[in-house]
JSON list of C-alpha atoms in Angstrom, two decimals:
[
{"chain": "A", "resi": 507, "resn": "UNK", "atom": "CA", "xyz": [0.08, 0.11, 0.10]},
{"chain": "A", "resi": 508, "resn": "UNK", "atom": "CA", "xyz": [1.31, 3.23, -1.05]},
{"chain": "A", "resi": 509, "resn": "UNK", "atom": "CA", "xyz": [0.37, 7.00, -1.18]},
{"chain": "A", "resi": 510, "resn": "UNK", "atom": "CA", "xyz": [-2.65, 7.84, 1.04]},
{"chain": "A", "resi": 511, "resn": "UNK", "atom": "CA", "xyz": [-5.99, 5.69, 1.73]},
{"chain": "A", "resi": 512, "resn": "UNK", "atom": "CA", "xyz": [-8.79, 6.53, 3.57]},
{"chain": "A", "resi": 513, "resn": "UNK", "atom": "CA", "xyz": [-11.22, 4.00, 5.07]},
{"chain": "A", "resi": 514, "resn": "UNK", "atom": "CA", "xyz": [-14.04, 3.96, 7.88]},
{"chain": "A", "resi": 515, "resn": "UNK", "atom": "CA", "xyz": [-12.67, 7.65, 8.53]},
{"chain": "A", "resi": 516, "resn": "UNK", "atom": "CA", "xyz": [-9.11, 6.74, 9.14]},
{"chain": "A", "resi": 517, "resn": "UNK", "atom": "CA", "xyz": [-6.34, 8.47, 6.96]},
{"chain": "A", "resi": 518, "resn": "UNK", "atom": "CA", "xyz": [-3.33, 6.44, 6.43]},
{"chain": "A", "resi": 519, "resn": "UNK", "atom": "CA", "xyz": [-0.22, 7.45, 4.77]},
{"chain": "A", "resi": 520, "resn": "UNK", "atom": "CA", "xyz": [3.48, 7.91, 4.83]},
{"chain": "A", "resi": 521, "resn": "UNK", "atom": "CA", "xyz": [4.48, 9.91, 7.67]},
{"chain": "A", "resi": 522, "resn": "UNK", "atom": "CA", "xyz": [7.46, 10.94, 9.28]},
{"chain": "A", "resi": 523, "resn": "UNK", "atom": "CA", "xyz": [8.89, 8.59, 12.16]},
{"chain": "A", "resi": 524, "resn": "UNK", "atom": "CA", "xyz": [8.77, 10.33, 15.64]},
{"chain": "A", "resi": 525, "resn": "UNK", "atom": "CA", "xyz": [12.66, 10.89, 16.57]},
{"chain": "A", "resi": 526, "resn": "UNK", "atom": "CA", "xyz": [13.86, 8.74, 19.37]},
{"chain": "A", "resi": 527, "resn": "UNK", "atom": "CA", "xyz": [16.81, 7.64, 20.98]},
{"chain": "A", "resi": 528, "resn": "UNK", "atom": "CA", "xyz": [18.06, 4.28, 20.65]},
{"chain": "A", "resi": 529, "resn": "UNK", "atom": "CA", "xyz": [16.54, 2.11, 23.40]},
{"chain": "A", "resi": 530, "resn": "UNK", "atom": "CA", "xyz": [14.42, -1.10, 24.14]},
{"chain": "A", "resi": 531, "resn": "UNK", "atom": "CA", "xyz": [13.93, -2.67, 20.75]},
{"chain": "A", "resi": 532, "resn": "UNK", "atom": "CA", "xyz": [16.82, -0.54, 18.51]},
{"chain": "A", "resi": 533, "resn": "UNK", "atom": "CA", "xyz": [20.55, -1.53, 18.20]},
{"chain": "A", "resi": 534, "resn": "UNK", "atom": "CA", "xyz": [20.04, -4.58, 20.45]},
{"chain": "A", "resi": 535, "resn": "UNK", "atom": "CA", "xyz": [19.72, -8.29, 19.54]},
{"chain": "A", "resi": 536, "resn": "UNK", "atom": "CA", "xyz": [16.03, -8.18, 18.73]},
{"chain": "A", "resi": 537, "resn": "UNK", "atom": "CA", "xyz": [17.05, -5.52, 15.90]},
{"chain": "A", "resi": 538, "resn": "UNK", "atom": "CA", "xyz": [19.97, -8.08, 14.77]},
{"chain": "A", "resi": 539, "resn": "UNK", "atom": "CA", "xyz": [17.55, -10.97, 14.61]},
{"chain": "A", "resi": 540, "resn": "UNK", "atom": "CA", "xyz": [14.87, -9.15, 12.56]},
{"chain": "A", "resi": 541, "resn": "UNK", "atom": "CA", "xyz": [17.52, -7.96, 10.21]},
{"chain": "A", "resi": 542, "resn": "UNK", "atom": "CA", "xyz": [18.94, -11.90, 9.54]},
{"chain": "A", "resi": 543, "resn": "UNK", "atom": "CA", "xyz": [15.21, -13.37, 10.12]},
{"chain": "A", "resi": 544, "resn": "UNK", "atom": "CA", "xyz": [16.65, -15.94, 12.69]},
{"chain": "A", "resi": 545, "resn": "UNK", "atom": "CA", "xyz": [16.81, -16.41, 16.31]},
{"chain": "A", "resi": 546, "resn": "UNK", "atom": "CA", "xyz": [17.19, -17.81, 18.71]},
{"chain": "A", "resi": 547, "resn": "UNK", "atom": "CA", "xyz": [15.87, -14.92, 20.81]},
{"chain": "A", "resi": 548, "resn": "UNK", "atom": "CA", "xyz": [14.77, -14.82, 24.49]},
{"chain": "A", "resi": 549, "resn": "UNK", "atom": "CA", "xyz": [13.11, -12.56, 27.07]},
{"chain": "A", "resi": 550, "resn": "UNK", "atom": "CA", "xyz": [15.16, -12.86, 29.90]},
{"chain": "A", "resi": 551, "resn": "UNK", "atom": "CA", "xyz": [14.10, -11.72, 33.59]},
{"chain": "A", "resi": 552, "resn": "UNK", "atom": "CA", "xyz": [16.85, -11.06, 36.02]},
{"chain": "A", "resi": 553, "resn": "UNK", "atom": "CA", "xyz": [16.45, -14.58, 37.83]},
{"chain": "A", "resi": 554, "resn": "UNK", "atom": "CA", "xyz": [17.40, -16.22, 34.54]},
{"chain": "A", "resi": 555, "resn": "UNK", "atom": "CA", "xyz": [14.09, -17.10, 33.45]},
{"chain": "A", "resi": 556, "resn": "UNK", "atom": "CA", "xyz": [13.74, -17.23, 29.67]},
{"chain": "A", "resi": 557, "resn": "UNK", "atom": "CA", "xyz": [11.01, -17.08, 27.30]},
{"chain": "A", "resi": 558, "resn": "UNK", "atom": "CA", "xyz": [11.62, -17.98, 23.85]},
{"chain": "A", "resi": 559, "resn": "UNK", "atom": "CA", "xyz": [10.61, -15.67, 20.74]},
{"chain": "A", "resi": 560, "resn": "UNK", "atom": "CA", "xyz": [9.38, -16.97, 17.65]},
{"chain": "A", "resi": 561, "resn": "UNK", "atom": "CA", "xyz": [11.61, -14.93, 15.33]},
{"chain": "A", "resi": 562, "resn": "UNK", "atom": "CA", "xyz": [11.45, -17.26, 12.44]},
{"chain": "A", "resi": 563, "resn": "UNK", "atom": "CA", "xyz": [7.40, -17.18, 12.36]},
{"chain": "A", "resi": 564, "resn": "UNK", "atom": "CA", "xyz": [7.43, -13.49, 12.89]},
{"chain": "A", "resi": 565, "resn": "UNK", "atom": "CA", "xyz": [9.57, -13.11, 9.74]},
{"chain": "A", "resi": 566, "resn": "UNK", "atom": "CA", "xyz": [7.77, -15.76, 7.61]},
{"chain": "A", "resi": 567, "resn": "UNK", "atom": "CA", "xyz": [4.53, -15.04, 5.60]},
{"chain": "A", "resi": 568, "resn": "UNK", "atom": "CA", "xyz": [1.49, -15.36, 7.65]},
{"chain": "A", "resi": 569, "resn": "UNK", "atom": "CA", "xyz": [0.42, -18.47, 8.22]},
{"chain": "A", "resi": 570, "resn": "UNK", "atom": "CA", "xyz": [-3.12, -20.20, 8.40]},
{"chain": "A", "resi": 571, "resn": "UNK", "atom": "CA", "xyz": [-3.67, -19.46, 12.13]},
{"chain": "A", "resi": 572, "resn": "UNK", "atom": "CA", "xyz": [-2.54, -15.65, 11.22]},
{"chain": "A", "resi": 573, "resn": "UNK", "atom": "CA", "xyz": [-4.91, -15.56, 8.18]},
{"chain": "A", "resi": 574, "resn": "UNK", "atom": "CA", "xyz": [-7.96, -17.13, 10.22]},
{"chain": "A", "resi": 575, "resn": "UNK", "atom": "CA", "xyz": [-7.31, -14.13, 12.82]},
{"chain": "A", "resi": 576, "resn": "UNK", "atom": "CA", "xyz": [-7.15, -11.64, 9.81]},
{"chain": "A", "resi": 577, "resn": "UNK", "atom": "CA", "xyz": [-10.42, -12.66, 8.36]},
{"chain": "A", "resi": 578, "resn": "UNK", "atom": "CA", "xyz": [-12.04, -11.64, 11.32]},
{"chain": "A", "resi": 579, "resn": "UNK", "atom": "CA", "xyz": [-10.82, -7.87, 10.89]},
{"chain": "A", "resi": 580, "resn": "UNK", "atom": "CA", "xyz": [-13.18, -5.10, 10.38]},
{"chain": "A", "resi": 581, "resn": "UNK", "atom": "CA", "xyz": [-12.53, -1.67, 8.84]},
{"chain": "A", "resi": 582, "resn": "UNK", "atom": "CA", "xyz": [-9.17, -0.18, 8.94]},
{"chain": "A", "resi": 583, "resn": "UNK", "atom": "CA", "xyz": [-6.89, -2.15, 10.97]},
{"chain": "A", "resi": 584, "resn": "UNK", "atom": "CA", "xyz": [-4.12, -0.91, 13.65]},
{"chain": "A", "resi": 585, "resn": "UNK", "atom": "CA", "xyz": [-1.49, -3.75, 14.24]},
{"chain": "A", "resi": 586, "resn": "UNK", "atom": "CA", "xyz": [0.04, -2.55, 17.67]},
{"chain": "A", "resi": 587, "resn": "UNK", "atom": "CA", "xyz": [3.71, -3.99, 17.87]},
{"chain": "A", "resi": 588, "resn": "UNK", "atom": "CA", "xyz": [3.77, -5.13, 14.28]},
{"chain": "A", "resi": 589, "resn": "UNK", "atom": "CA", "xyz": [7.29, -6.54, 14.29]},
{"chain": "A", "resi": 590, "resn": "UNK", "atom": "CA", "xyz": [8.64, -7.23, 10.83]},
{"chain": "A", "resi": 591, "resn": "UNK", "atom": "CA", "xyz": [5.23, -6.78, 9.22]},
{"chain": "A", "resi": 592, "resn": "UNK", "atom": "CA", "xyz": [4.01, -10.24, 8.42]},
{"chain": "A", "resi": 593, "resn": "UNK", "atom": "CA", "xyz": [0.22, -9.34, 9.52]},
{"chain": "A", "resi": 594, "resn": "UNK", "atom": "CA", "xyz": [0.47, -5.83, 7.87]},
{"chain": "A", "resi": 595, "resn": "UNK", "atom": "CA", "xyz": [1.40, -7.36, 4.53]},
{"chain": "A", "resi": 596, "resn": "UNK", "atom": "CA", "xyz": [-1.20, -10.04, 4.87]},
{"chain": "A", "resi": 597, "resn": "UNK", "atom": "CA", "xyz": [-3.59, -7.70, 5.56]},
{"chain": "A", "resi": 598, "resn": "UNK", "atom": "CA", "xyz": [-2.61, -5.46, 2.51]},
{"chain": "A", "resi": 599, "resn": "UNK", "atom": "CA", "xyz": [-2.96, -8.78, 0.19]},
{"chain": "A", "resi": 600, "resn": "UNK", "atom": "CA", "xyz": [-6.56, -9.13, 1.71]},
{"chain": "A", "resi": 601, "resn": "UNK", "atom": "CA", "xyz": [-7.52, -5.39, 0.63]},
{"chain": "A", "resi": 602, "resn": "UNK", "atom": "CA", "xyz": [-7.51, -4.13, 4.36]},
{"chain": "A", "resi": 603, "resn": "UNK", "atom": "CA", "xyz": [-6.37, -0.75, 4.90]},
{"chain": "A", "resi": 604, "resn": "UNK", "atom": "CA", "xyz": [-3.80, -1.26, 7.88]},
{"chain": "A", "resi": 605, "resn": "UNK", "atom": "CA", "xyz": [-1.21, 0.33, 9.71]},
{"chain": "A", "resi": 606, "resn": "UNK", "atom": "CA", "xyz": [1.48, -1.07, 11.73]},
{"chain": "A", "resi": 607, "resn": "UNK", "atom": "CA", "xyz": [3.18, 0.69, 14.54]},
{"chain": "A", "resi": 608, "resn": "UNK", "atom": "CA", "xyz": [6.28, -0.59, 16.56]},
{"chain": "A", "resi": 609, "resn": "UNK", "atom": "CA", "xyz": [9.44, 1.00, 18.32]},
{"chain": "A", "resi": 610, "resn": "UNK", "atom": "CA", "xyz": [11.96, -0.86, 16.62]},
{"chain": "A", "resi": 611, "resn": "UNK", "atom": "CA", "xyz": [13.29, 0.76, 13.64]},
{"chain": "A", "resi": 612, "resn": "UNK", "atom": "CA", "xyz": [14.47, -2.39, 12.34]},
{"chain": "A", "resi": 613, "resn": "UNK", "atom": "CA", "xyz": [10.86, -3.65, 12.62]},
{"chain": "A", "resi": 614, "resn": "UNK", "atom": "CA", "xyz": [9.42, -0.51, 10.86]},
{"chain": "A", "resi": 615, "resn": "UNK", "atom": "CA", "xyz": [11.86, -0.87, 8.11]},
{"chain": "A", "resi": 616, "resn": "UNK", "atom": "CA", "xyz": [11.34, -4.44, 7.50]},
{"chain": "A", "resi": 617, "resn": "UNK", "atom": "CA", "xyz": [7.48, -3.88, 7.40]},
{"chain": "A", "resi": 618, "resn": "UNK", "atom": "CA", "xyz": [7.89, -0.73, 4.85]},
{"chain": "A", "resi": 619, "resn": "UNK", "atom": "CA", "xyz": [10.14, -3.14, 2.52]},
{"chain": "A", "resi": 620, "resn": "UNK", "atom": "CA", "xyz": [7.49, -5.49, 2.55]},
{"chain": "A", "resi": 621, "resn": "UNK", "atom": "CA", "xyz": [5.20, -3.04, 0.79]},
{"chain": "A", "resi": 622, "resn": "UNK", "atom": "CA", "xyz": [3.36, -2.28, 4.27]},
{"chain": "A", "resi": 623, "resn": "UNK", "atom": "CA", "xyz": [3.01, 0.80, 6.07]},
{"chain": "A", "resi": 624, "resn": "UNK", "atom": "CA", "xyz": [4.34, 1.31, 9.60]},
{"chain": "A", "resi": 625, "resn": "UNK", "atom": "CA", "xyz": [5.27, 4.31, 11.91]},
{"chain": "A", "resi": 626, "resn": "UNK", "atom": "CA", "xyz": [8.07, 3.90, 14.48]},
{"chain": "A", "resi": 627, "resn": "UNK", "atom": "CA", "xyz": [5.68, 4.85, 17.31]},
{"chain": "A", "resi": 628, "resn": "UNK", "atom": "CA", "xyz": [4.84, 3.66, 20.64]},
{"chain": "A", "resi": 629, "resn": "UNK", "atom": "CA", "xyz": [0.91, 2.93, 21.42]},
{"chain": "A", "resi": 630, "resn": "UNK", "atom": "CA", "xyz": [1.03, 5.44, 24.34]},
{"chain": "A", "resi": 631, "resn": "UNK", "atom": "CA", "xyz": [1.90, 7.95, 21.97]},
{"chain": "A", "resi": 632, "resn": "UNK", "atom": "CA", "xyz": [-0.21, 10.12, 19.53]},
{"chain": "A", "resi": 633, "resn": "UNK", "atom": "CA", "xyz": [-1.34, 8.31, 16.66]},
{"chain": "A", "resi": 634, "resn": "UNK", "atom": "CA", "xyz": [-3.31, 8.86, 13.50]},
{"chain": "A", "resi": 635, "resn": "UNK", "atom": "CA", "xyz": [-6.99, 8.00, 13.35]},
{"chain": "A", "resi": 636, "resn": "UNK", "atom": "CA", "xyz": [-7.63, 7.64, 17.33]},
{"chain": "A", "resi": 637, "resn": "UNK", "atom": "CA", "xyz": [-10.97, 6.95, 17.90]},
{"chain": "A", "resi": 638, "resn": "UNK", "atom": "CA", "xyz": [-11.79, 5.57, 14.34]},
{"chain": "A", "resi": 639, "resn": "UNK", "atom": "CA", "xyz": [-9.88, 2.19, 13.95]},
{"chain": "A", "resi": 640, "resn": "UNK", "atom": "CA", "xyz": [-12.36, -0.80, 13.14]},
{"chain": "A", "resi": 641, "resn": "UNK", "atom": "CA", "xyz": [-9.93, -3.36, 14.44]},
{"chain": "A", "resi": 642, "resn": "UNK", "atom": "CA", "xyz": [-6.75, -3.27, 16.87]},
{"chain": "A", "resi": 643, "resn": "UNK", "atom": "CA", "xyz": [-4.65, -6.34, 16.92]},
{"chain": "A", "resi": 644, "resn": "UNK", "atom": "CA", "xyz": [-2.43, -7.29, 19.95]},
{"chain": "A", "resi": 645, "resn": "UNK", "atom": "CA", "xyz": [-0.94, -10.36, 18.61]},
{"chain": "A", "resi": 646, "resn": "UNK", "atom": "CA", "xyz": [2.37, -12.30, 19.40]},
{"chain": "A", "resi": 647, "resn": "UNK", "atom": "CA", "xyz": [2.26, -11.41, 23.06]},
{"chain": "A", "resi": 648, "resn": "UNK", "atom": "CA", "xyz": [1.68, -7.83, 22.49]},
{"chain": "A", "resi": 649, "resn": "UNK", "atom": "CA", "xyz": [-0.76, -7.62, 25.10]},
{"chain": "A", "resi": 650, "resn": "UNK", "atom": "CA", "xyz": [2.21, -7.47, 27.45]},
{"chain": "A", "resi": 651, "resn": "UNK", "atom": "CA", "xyz": [3.65, -3.98, 25.96]},
{"chain": "A", "resi": 652, "resn": "UNK", "atom": "CA", "xyz": [4.08, -1.35, 28.89]},
{"chain": "A", "resi": 653, "resn": "UNK", "atom": "CA", "xyz": [3.73, -4.27, 31.62]},
{"chain": "A", "resi": 654, "resn": "UNK", "atom": "CA", "xyz": [0.45, -3.30, 32.55]},
{"chain": "A", "resi": 655, "resn": "UNK", "atom": "CA", "xyz": [-2.35, -4.94, 30.63]},
{"chain": "A", "resi": 656, "resn": "UNK", "atom": "CA", "xyz": [-5.14, -2.89, 32.12]},
{"chain": "A", "resi": 657, "resn": "UNK", "atom": "CA", "xyz": [-3.66, 0.29, 30.97]},
{"chain": "A", "resi": 658, "resn": "UNK", "atom": "CA", "xyz": [-3.13, -1.07, 27.51]},
{"chain": "A", "resi": 659, "resn": "UNK", "atom": "CA", "xyz": [-6.75, -1.90, 27.54]},
{"chain": "A", "resi": 660, "resn": "UNK", "atom": "CA", "xyz": [-7.92, 1.50, 28.33]},
{"chain": "A", "resi": 661, "resn": "UNK", "atom": "CA", "xyz": [-5.48, 2.91, 25.56]},
{"chain": "A", "resi": 662, "resn": "UNK", "atom": "CA", "xyz": [-7.06, 0.71, 23.20]},
{"chain": "A", "resi": 663, "resn": "UNK", "atom": "CA", "xyz": [-10.33, 2.10, 23.90]},
{"chain": "A", "resi": 664, "resn": "UNK", "atom": "CA", "xyz": [-9.18, 5.27, 22.96]},
{"chain": "A", "resi": 665, "resn": "UNK", "atom": "CA", "xyz": [-7.89, 4.09, 19.52]},
{"chain": "A", "resi": 666, "resn": "UNK", "atom": "CA", "xyz": [-10.75, 1.82, 18.43]},
{"chain": "A", "resi": 667, "resn": "UNK", "atom": "CA", "xyz": [-14.28, 3.35, 17.22]},
{"chain": "A", "resi": 668, "resn": "UNK", "atom": "CA", "xyz": [-17.01, 2.89, 19.63]},
{"chain": "A", "resi": 669, "resn": "UNK", "atom": "CA", "xyz": [-18.16, -0.56, 17.87]},
{"chain": "A", "resi": 670, "resn": "UNK", "atom": "CA", "xyz": [-14.14, -1.47, 17.26]},
{"chain": "A", "resi": 671, "resn": "UNK", "atom": "CA", "xyz": [-13.08, -4.87, 17.63]},
{"chain": "A", "resi": 672, "resn": "UNK", "atom": "CA", "xyz": [-9.83, -6.06, 19.64]},
{"chain": "A", "resi": 673, "resn": "UNK", "atom": "CA", "xyz": [-8.08, -9.07, 18.69]},
{"chain": "A", "resi": 674, "resn": "UNK", "atom": "CA", "xyz": [-5.69, -10.22, 21.56]},
{"chain": "A", "resi": 675, "resn": "UNK", "atom": "CA", "xyz": [-3.54, -13.40, 21.60]},
{"chain": "A", "resi": 676, "resn": "UNK", "atom": "CA", "xyz": [-2.93, -14.74, 24.93]},
{"chain": "A", "resi": 677, "resn": "UNK", "atom": "CA", "xyz": [-0.64, -16.74, 26.81]},
{"chain": "A", "resi": 678, "resn": "UNK", "atom": "CA", "xyz": [-1.29, -20.47, 26.79]},
{"chain": "A", "resi": 679, "resn": "UNK", "atom": "CA", "xyz": [-1.97, -21.96, 30.24]},
{"chain": "A", "resi": 680, "resn": "UNK", "atom": "CA", "xyz": [-5.10, -20.93, 32.48]},
{"chain": "A", "resi": 681, "resn": "UNK", "atom": "CA", "xyz": [-3.15, -19.43, 35.42]},
{"chain": "A", "resi": 682, "resn": "UNK", "atom": "CA", "xyz": [-0.61, -16.94, 33.52]},
{"chain": "A", "resi": 683, "resn": "UNK", "atom": "CA", "xyz": [-0.85, -13.43, 34.83]},
{"chain": "A", "resi": 684, "resn": "UNK", "atom": "CA", "xyz": [2.62, -11.88, 35.61]},
{"chain": "A", "resi": 685, "resn": "UNK", "atom": "CA", "xyz": [4.39, -8.56, 35.43]},
{"chain": "A", "resi": 686, "resn": "UNK", "atom": "CA", "xyz": [8.06, -8.78, 35.02]},
{"chain": "A", "resi": 687, "resn": "UNK", "atom": "CA", "xyz": [11.06, -6.68, 33.65]},
{"chain": "A", "resi": 688, "resn": "UNK", "atom": "CA", "xyz": [13.07, -8.44, 31.21]},
{"chain": "A", "resi": 689, "resn": "UNK", "atom": "CA", "xyz": [15.70, -7.99, 28.51]},
{"chain": "A", "resi": 690, "resn": "UNK", "atom": "CA", "xyz": [16.01, -9.30, 25.05]},
{"chain": "A", "resi": 691, "resn": "UNK", "atom": "CA", "xyz": [18.88, -11.69, 24.81]},
{"chain": "A", "resi": 692, "resn": "UNK", "atom": "CA", "xyz": [20.22, -14.10, 22.22]},
{"chain": "A", "resi": 693, "resn": "UNK", "atom": "CA", "xyz": [22.02, -17.36, 22.15]},
{"chain": "A", "resi": 694, "resn": "UNK", "atom": "CA", "xyz": [25.47, -15.58, 22.48]},
{"chain": "A", "resi": 695, "resn": "UNK", "atom": "CA", "xyz": [24.66, -13.88, 25.65]},
{"chain": "A", "resi": 696, "resn": "UNK", "atom": "CA", "xyz": [24.04, -10.31, 24.17]},
{"chain": "A", "resi": 697, "resn": "UNK", "atom": "CA", "xyz": [21.48, -8.16, 25.99]},
{"chain": "A", "resi": 698, "resn": "UNK", "atom": "CA", "xyz": [19.00, -5.20, 25.45]},
{"chain": "A", "resi": 699, "resn": "UNK", "atom": "CA", "xyz": [17.83, -2.62, 27.69]},
{"chain": "A", "resi": 700, "resn": "UNK", "atom": "CA", "xyz": [15.31, -3.72, 30.56]},
{"chain": "A", "resi": 701, "resn": "UNK", "atom": "CA", "xyz": [11.94, -2.83, 30.11]},
{"chain": "A", "resi": 702, "resn": "UNK", "atom": "CA", "xyz": [8.53, -3.60, 31.84]},
{"chain": "A", "resi": 703, "resn": "UNK", "atom": "CA", "xyz": [6.54, -6.70, 29.96]},
{"chain": "A", "resi": 704, "resn": "UNK", "atom": "CA", "xyz": [3.52, -8.71, 31.07]},
{"chain": "A", "resi": 705, "resn": "UNK", "atom": "CA", "xyz": [2.22, -12.28, 30.19]},
{"chain": "A", "resi": 706, "resn": "UNK", "atom": "CA", "xyz": [-1.44, -13.10, 30.51]},
{"chain": "A", "resi": 707, "resn": "UNK", "atom": "CA", "xyz": [-3.53, -15.88, 29.69]},
{"chain": "A", "resi": 708, "resn": "UNK", "atom": "CA", "xyz": [-7.16, -16.07, 28.63]},
{"chain": "A", "resi": 709, "resn": "UNK", "atom": "CA", "xyz": [-8.95, -16.37, 31.81]},
{"chain": "A", "resi": 710, "resn": "UNK", "atom": "CA", "xyz": [-6.97, -13.35, 33.44]},
{"chain": "A", "resi": 711, "resn": "UNK", "atom": "CA", "xyz": [-7.65, -11.40, 30.70]},
{"chain": "A", "resi": 712, "resn": "UNK", "atom": "CA", "xyz": [-11.07, -11.97, 30.66]},
{"chain": "A", "resi": 713, "resn": "UNK", "atom": "CA", "xyz": [-11.33, -10.74, 34.40]},
{"chain": "A", "resi": 714, "resn": "UNK", "atom": "CA", "xyz": [-9.29, -7.69, 33.37]},
{"chain": "A", "resi": 715, "resn": "UNK", "atom": "CA", "xyz": [-11.22, -6.98, 30.43]},
{"chain": "A", "resi": 716, "resn": "UNK", "atom": "CA", "xyz": [-14.51, -6.89, 32.51]},
{"chain": "A", "resi": 717, "resn": "UNK", "atom": "CA", "xyz": [-13.06, -4.71, 35.01]},
{"chain": "A", "resi": 718, "resn": "UNK", "atom": "CA", "xyz": [-12.02, -2.56, 32.12]},
{"chain": "A", "resi": 719, "resn": "UNK", "atom": "CA", "xyz": [-15.23, -2.16, 30.23]},
{"chain": "A", "resi": 720, "resn": "UNK", "atom": "CA", "xyz": [-14.64, -4.89, 27.80]},
{"chain": "A", "resi": 721, "resn": "UNK", "atom": "CA", "xyz": [-16.81, -7.90, 26.80]},
{"chain": "A", "resi": 722, "resn": "UNK", "atom": "CA", "xyz": [-15.67, -11.22, 25.04]},
{"chain": "A", "resi": 723, "resn": "UNK", "atom": "CA", "xyz": [-17.51, -11.85, 21.66]},
{"chain": "A", "resi": 724, "resn": "UNK", "atom": "CA", "xyz": [-15.31, -14.84, 21.03]},
{"chain": "A", "resi": 725, "resn": "UNK", "atom": "CA", "xyz": [-12.27, -16.95, 22.28]},
{"chain": "A", "resi": 726, "resn": "UNK", "atom": "CA", "xyz": [-10.69, -19.72, 20.33]},
{"chain": "A", "resi": 727, "resn": "UNK", "atom": "CA", "xyz": [-7.58, -21.77, 19.88]},
{"chain": "A", "resi": 728, "resn": "UNK", "atom": "CA", "xyz": [-5.62, -23.00, 16.91]},
{"chain": "A", "resi": 729, "resn": "UNK", "atom": "CA", "xyz": [-2.09, -24.19, 16.43]},
{"chain": "A", "resi": 730, "resn": "UNK", "atom": "CA", "xyz": [-1.09, -24.14, 19.86]},
{"chain": "A", "resi": 731, "resn": "UNK", "atom": "CA", "xyz": [-2.04, -20.21, 20.17]},
{"chain": "A", "resi": 732, "resn": "UNK", "atom": "CA", "xyz": [-4.85, -18.64, 21.93]},
{"chain": "A", "resi": 733, "resn": "UNK", "atom": "CA", "xyz": [-7.05, -15.62, 21.12]},
{"chain": "A", "resi": 734, "resn": "UNK", "atom": "CA", "xyz": [-9.89, -13.64, 22.47]},
{"chain": "A", "resi": 735, "resn": "UNK", "atom": "CA", "xyz": [-11.93, -11.01, 20.56]},
{"chain": "A", "resi": 736, "resn": "UNK", "atom": "CA", "xyz": [-13.19, -7.98, 22.70]},
{"chain": "A", "resi": 737, "resn": "UNK", "atom": "CA", "xyz": [-15.58, -5.30, 22.03]},
{"chain": "A", "resi": 738, "resn": "UNK", "atom": "CA", "xyz": [-16.45, -2.51, 24.64]},
{"chain": "A", "resi": 739, "resn": "UNK", "atom": "CA", "xyz": [-19.47, -2.88, 26.66]},
{"chain": "A", "resi": 740, "resn": "UNK", "atom": "CA", "xyz": [-21.23, 0.30, 25.54]},
{"chain": "A", "resi": 741, "resn": "UNK", "atom": "CA", "xyz": [-20.74, -0.43, 21.88]},
{"chain": "A", "resi": 742, "resn": "UNK", "atom": "CA", "xyz": [-23.57, 0.78, 19.77]},
{"chain": "A", "resi": 743, "resn": "UNK", "atom": "CA", "xyz": [-24.27, -2.72, 18.01]},
{"chain": "A", "resi": 744, "resn": "UNK", "atom": "CA", "xyz": [-24.80, -4.97, 21.12]},
{"chain": "A", "resi": 745, "resn": "UNK", "atom": "CA", "xyz": [-25.37, -7.87, 18.64]},
{"chain": "A", "resi": 746, "resn": "UNK", "atom": "CA", "xyz": [-22.42, -7.24, 16.76]},
{"chain": "A", "resi": 747, "resn": "UNK", "atom": "CA", "xyz": [-19.68, -10.03, 16.98]},
{"chain": "A", "resi": 748, "resn": "UNK", "atom": "CA", "xyz": [-16.53, -11.19, 15.18]},
{"chain": "A", "resi": 749, "resn": "UNK", "atom": "CA", "xyz": [-16.73, -12.81, 11.88]},
{"chain": "A", "resi": 750, "resn": "UNK", "atom": "CA", "xyz": [-16.69, -16.85, 12.13]},
{"chain": "A", "resi": 751, "resn": "UNK", "atom": "CA", "xyz": [-13.38, -18.59, 11.92]},
{"chain": "A", "resi": 752, "resn": "UNK", "atom": "CA", "xyz": [-12.46, -20.52, 8.83]},
{"chain": "A", "resi": 753, "resn": "UNK", "atom": "CA", "xyz": [-11.69, -24.30, 9.01]},
{"chain": "A", "resi": 754, "resn": "UNK", "atom": "CA", "xyz": [-8.13, -23.60, 10.05]},
{"chain": "A", "resi": 755, "resn": "UNK", "atom": "CA", "xyz": [-8.95, -22.16, 13.50]},
{"chain": "A", "resi": 756, "resn": "UNK", "atom": "CA", "xyz": [-10.81, -24.24, 16.14]},
{"chain": "A", "resi": 757, "resn": "UNK", "atom": "CA", "xyz": [-13.25, -22.11, 17.92]},
{"chain": "A", "resi": 758, "resn": "UNK", "atom": "CA", "xyz": [-13.87, -22.89, 21.55]},
{"chain": "A", "resi": 759, "resn": "UNK", "atom": "CA", "xyz": [-15.77, -21.85, 24.53]},
{"chain": "A", "resi": 760, "resn": "UNK", "atom": "CA", "xyz": [-13.02, -23.38, 26.84]},
{"chain": "A", "resi": 761, "resn": "UNK", "atom": "CA", "xyz": [-10.56, -21.36, 28.75]},
{"chain": "A", "resi": 762, "resn": "UNK", "atom": "CA", "xyz": [-7.23, -21.20, 27.09]},
{"chain": "A", "resi": 763, "resn": "UNK", "atom": "CA", "xyz": [-5.02, -24.02, 28.64]}
]
């Protein structure tokens, strides 16, 4: 997608990046991994706990599980923490107006090379189309951005249209609900700057979402990954819901686990 496109009141176009100093996701093992498209890469806590990051999948084309998620999208889509851009590229191929945002210069550059549009911007900074996005995505663990999922849910409510759809990928496991400080590290021991992160499973997300004024309209699991679709409780279309999944996704009323 190039130039300027308008859809459902959201104007999307090439915009200047916000200047910022190198930090959390810049000039670190994450940026190097995105440039090569290969890991291994981990989030590391101070106590040595490691969470593997699926760099190869992020840098590949969208797979069947991704595409099943993307077919649920409505209107113009904001991909929060777009990474190397596979979802932005796939949504563009599906004809969806889409903008990716990421704080990593390497991620934004790779997304733009794929032909997508992305801004180097934090979700908590001023963004184009605030209050008019049809769908927002928090995929690949990005509900953990900022380390406080409740604050992130409040921010998503500001970005979405009143009837907007929020699709969140949650952590596998019924009891996952943690706030941590982590660094990105690779197999050679190189580490990035520390930053706050969160991991939250479906049950914990649903409890938090209810307190924050969201209602679940669907939840499902596919390919070992777990997802929840949310709308604001005060949405105009009370009967509106996410589009049904295709055969690649297994819709379930079960909690993630």
